[in-house]
């Protein structure tokens, strides 16, 4: 038995199609030709800041079991024909790539994959690694998709989740999706210990908001729970097909540990610790910013408007708070927060005049003249202002953005076995 790895990427455009759908069609055709797959197909999310991504920067790989490597020819013909037929080739930014690999997954391929998740690569980087590993690459037009295709094959999945995707019949593409929200709520209640990010208030997180072929996608810890969840979701339209993918979604595979703020680079995603340097501020559009600093430098951190209530948490930070932030550095050098841990809350206090023995608060008796009680007239010469510690509305612990703002790769606190904190609504200054 011979294992033939197939990687596919960059087949879609904002107007339609989806690499997962193209892969599903191909897999079904391969199966009807008598081939079988090893395990589940893999949906691998790559760097969320890749400049040419259409949406979620996903690429697909699967492993075909063939009687001999001679069958590669049949598989190659079928895969390339389908990619050519289904990809949105007329779109300028759609540059499909397909990779076939019959050997072992090399150390360089794994390394390349992690680099595609954590940094920005060039097509030539992919060509070089593929050539050294003996992988066969096929690029359509500019062939940029070979970056994602090779990365999807090489991605190590120590931690993994699953996603079940259902697809619409083509005549419904672009039409409003008919998914019963109550059934999604019920599904979430029943399976919510093992599925995640299904619904957020009235926002149906399982529903895409683009004209792509996907009707909905449910994410969870196992294929079994996803099958159960699918049975619970009621829809008012035909489902053409469905497929379960093994994924690196919600594993934090994009996050690198940064020991110092100065070592972080644009388009990288990091976990980094520092001290809050200034009071968080809101700018037009409702975005919230503050500066995080350590001995090596500082970085502007942001909770953008789509992170909704998470911004209220960020607004409660005060200078001196010690924080660990997880997030990615965008084009403008700002770190977009995905989650954070308040490691040590700074003491928040006000300085007040002392209380008199009669119970009234004293007044200043003039510069360097101490205090005087307005009620009983008592004077104290040397007394200093007293510090009154204010209760903080943030407790030390973890906070994360809501479901509607979550990145594909971002690991939910619940998956980390951590209970997140909520913000106490009491005003900060009493
Ligand atoms: P969808 O999620 O809907 O499938 P997409 O967001 O994955 O779409 P693609 O159409 O696949 O977007 O385009 C992403 C392109 O960027 C691909 O050509 C892929 O090879 C390339 N790419 C992915 N990761 C990187 C990276 N780290 N550096 C450079 N290019 C990358």
Coordinates of N, CA and C and ligand atoms in Angstrom, one line a residue, residues 9-13 17-20 43 45-47 50-59 93-95 115-122 143-149 212 408, ligand 1:
X9 N -4.6 24.4 -2.4 CA -4.9 25.8 -1.8 C -5.2 26.8 -2.9
X10 N -5.8 27.9 -2.5 CA -6.1 29.1 -3.3 C -7.0 28.8 -4.5
X11 N -8.1 28.2 -4.3 CA -9.0 27.9 -5.4 C -10.2 28.9 -5.4
X12 N -10.3 29.7 -4.3 CA -11.6 30.5 -4.2 C -11.3 32.0 -4.4
X13 N -12.4 32.7 -4.4 CA -12.3 34.2 -4.5 C -13.4 34.7 -3.6
X17 N -16.8 29.9 -4.3 CA -16.0 28.7 -4.2 C -15.3 28.6 -2.8
X18 N -14.6 27.5 -2.6 CA -14.0 27.2 -1.3 C -13.1 26.0 -1.4
X19 N -11.9 26.1 -0.9 CA -10.9 25.0 -1.2 C -11.4 23.7 -0.5
X20 N -12.2 23.9 0.6 CA -12.7 22.6 1.3 C -13.7 22.0 0.4
X43 N -7.9 20.4 7.3 CA -8.1 21.8 7.0 C -7.1 22.5 7.9
X45 N -5.3 26.0 8.9 CA -5.3 27.4 8.9 C -3.8 27.9 9.0
X46 N -3.5 28.9 8.1 CA -2.2 29.4 8.0 C -2.2 30.8 8.6
X47 N -1.1 31.5 8.4 CA -0.9 32.8 9.0 C -2.1 33.8 8.8
X50 N -1.5 36.7 6.3 CA -1.0 36.5 4.9 C -1.7 37.5 4.0
X51 N -0.9 38.2 3.2 CA -1.4 39.3 2.4 C -2.4 38.9 1.3
X52 N -2.3 37.7 0.8 CA -3.2 37.3 -0.3 C -4.4 36.4 0.1
X53 N -4.6 36.3 1.4 CA -5.7 35.4 1.8 C -7.1 36.0 1.3
X54 N -8.0 35.0 1.1 CA -9.3 35.5 0.7 C -10.2 35.7 2.0
X55 N -10.1 34.8 2.9 CA -10.9 34.9 4.1 C -10.0 34.4 5.3
X56 N -10.2 33.1 5.6 CA -9.6 32.5 6.8 C -8.3 31.9 6.6
X57 N -7.6 32.1 5.4 CA -6.4 31.4 5.1 C -6.3 30.0 5.4
X58 N -7.2 29.2 4.8 CA -7.2 27.8 5.0 C -6.7 27.0 3.8
X59 N -6.0 25.9 4.0 CA -5.6 25.1 2.9 C -6.0 23.6 3.3
X93 N -6.9 37.3 -8.2 CA -6.2 36.8 -7.0 C -6.3 35.3 -6.7
X94 N -6.9 34.6 -7.6 CA -7.0 33.1 -7.3 C -5.8 32.5 -8.1
X95 N -4.9 31.9 -7.4 CA -3.7 31.3 -8.0 C -3.5 29.9 -7.4
X115 N 6.3 27.6 9.6 CA 6.6 29.0 9.2 C 5.5 29.6 8.4
X116 N 4.7 28.8 7.7 CA 3.6 29.4 6.9 C 2.5 29.8 7.9
X117 N 2.4 29.2 9.1 CA 1.4 29.5 10.1 C 1.9 30.8 10.8
X118 N 3.2 30.9 11.0 CA 3.7 32.0 11.9 C 4.4 33.1 11.2
X119 N 4.7 33.0 9.9 CA 5.4 34.1 9.3 C 4.9 34.2 7.8
X120 N 5.5 35.1 7.0 CA 5.1 35.2 5.6 C 6.2 34.7 4.7
X121 N 5.8 33.8 3.8 CA 6.7 33.1 2.9 C 6.5 33.5 1.5
X122 N 7.5 33.0 0.6 CA 7.4 33.3 -0.8 C 7.2 32.0 -1.6
X143 N 0.4 30.4 -9.2 CA 0.7 29.2 -8.4 C 1.0 29.5 -6.9
X144 N 0.5 30.6 -6.4 CA 0.8 31.0 -5.0 C 0.3 29.9 -4.1
X145 N -0.8 29.2 -4.5 CA -1.4 28.2 -3.6 C -0.5 27.1 -3.2
X146 N 0.7 26.9 -3.9 CA 1.6 25.8 -3.5 C 2.1 26.1 -2.1
X147 N 2.2 27.3 -1.7 CA 2.6 27.6 -0.3 C 1.7 26.9 0.7
X148 N 0.4 27.2 0.6 CA -0.6 26.6 1.5 C -0.7 25.1 1.3
X149 N -0.6 24.6 0.0 CA -0.8 23.2 -0.3 C 0.3 22.4 0.4
X212 N -20.0 31.7 -0.4 CA -19.3 30.4 -0.6 C -20.3 29.2 -0.6
X408 N -9.7 31.9 13.7 CA -9.8 30.4 13.5 C -8.8 29.6 14.4
Ligands
LIG1 P1 -10.6 30.3 2.3 O1 -10.3 30.3 3.7 O2 -11.9 30.8 1.9 O3 -10.2 29.0 1.6 P2 -8.2 31.7 2.0 O4 -8.4 32.8 3.0 O5 -7.6 30.4 2.4 O6 -9.6 31.3 1.5 P3 -6.7 31.6 -0.3 O7 -7.5 31.8 -1.5 O8 -6.3 30.2 0.0 O9 -7.3 32.3 0.9 O10 -5.3 32.5 -0.5 C1 -4.3 32.5 0.4 C2 -3.0 32.5 -0.3 O11 -1.9 32.9 0.5 C3 -2.6 31.1 -0.9 O12 -2.1 31.3 -2.1 C4 -1.6 30.6 0.1 O13 -0.7 29.7 -0.5 C5 -0.9 31.9 0.5 N1 -0.4 31.8 1.8 C6 -0.8 31.2 2.9 N2 -0.1 31.3 3.9 C7 0.9 32.1 3.6 C8 2.1 32.6 4.2 N3 2.4 32.4 5.5 N4 2.9 33.4 3.5 C9 2.7 33.7 2.2 N5 1.6 33.2 1.5 C10 0.8 32.4 2.2

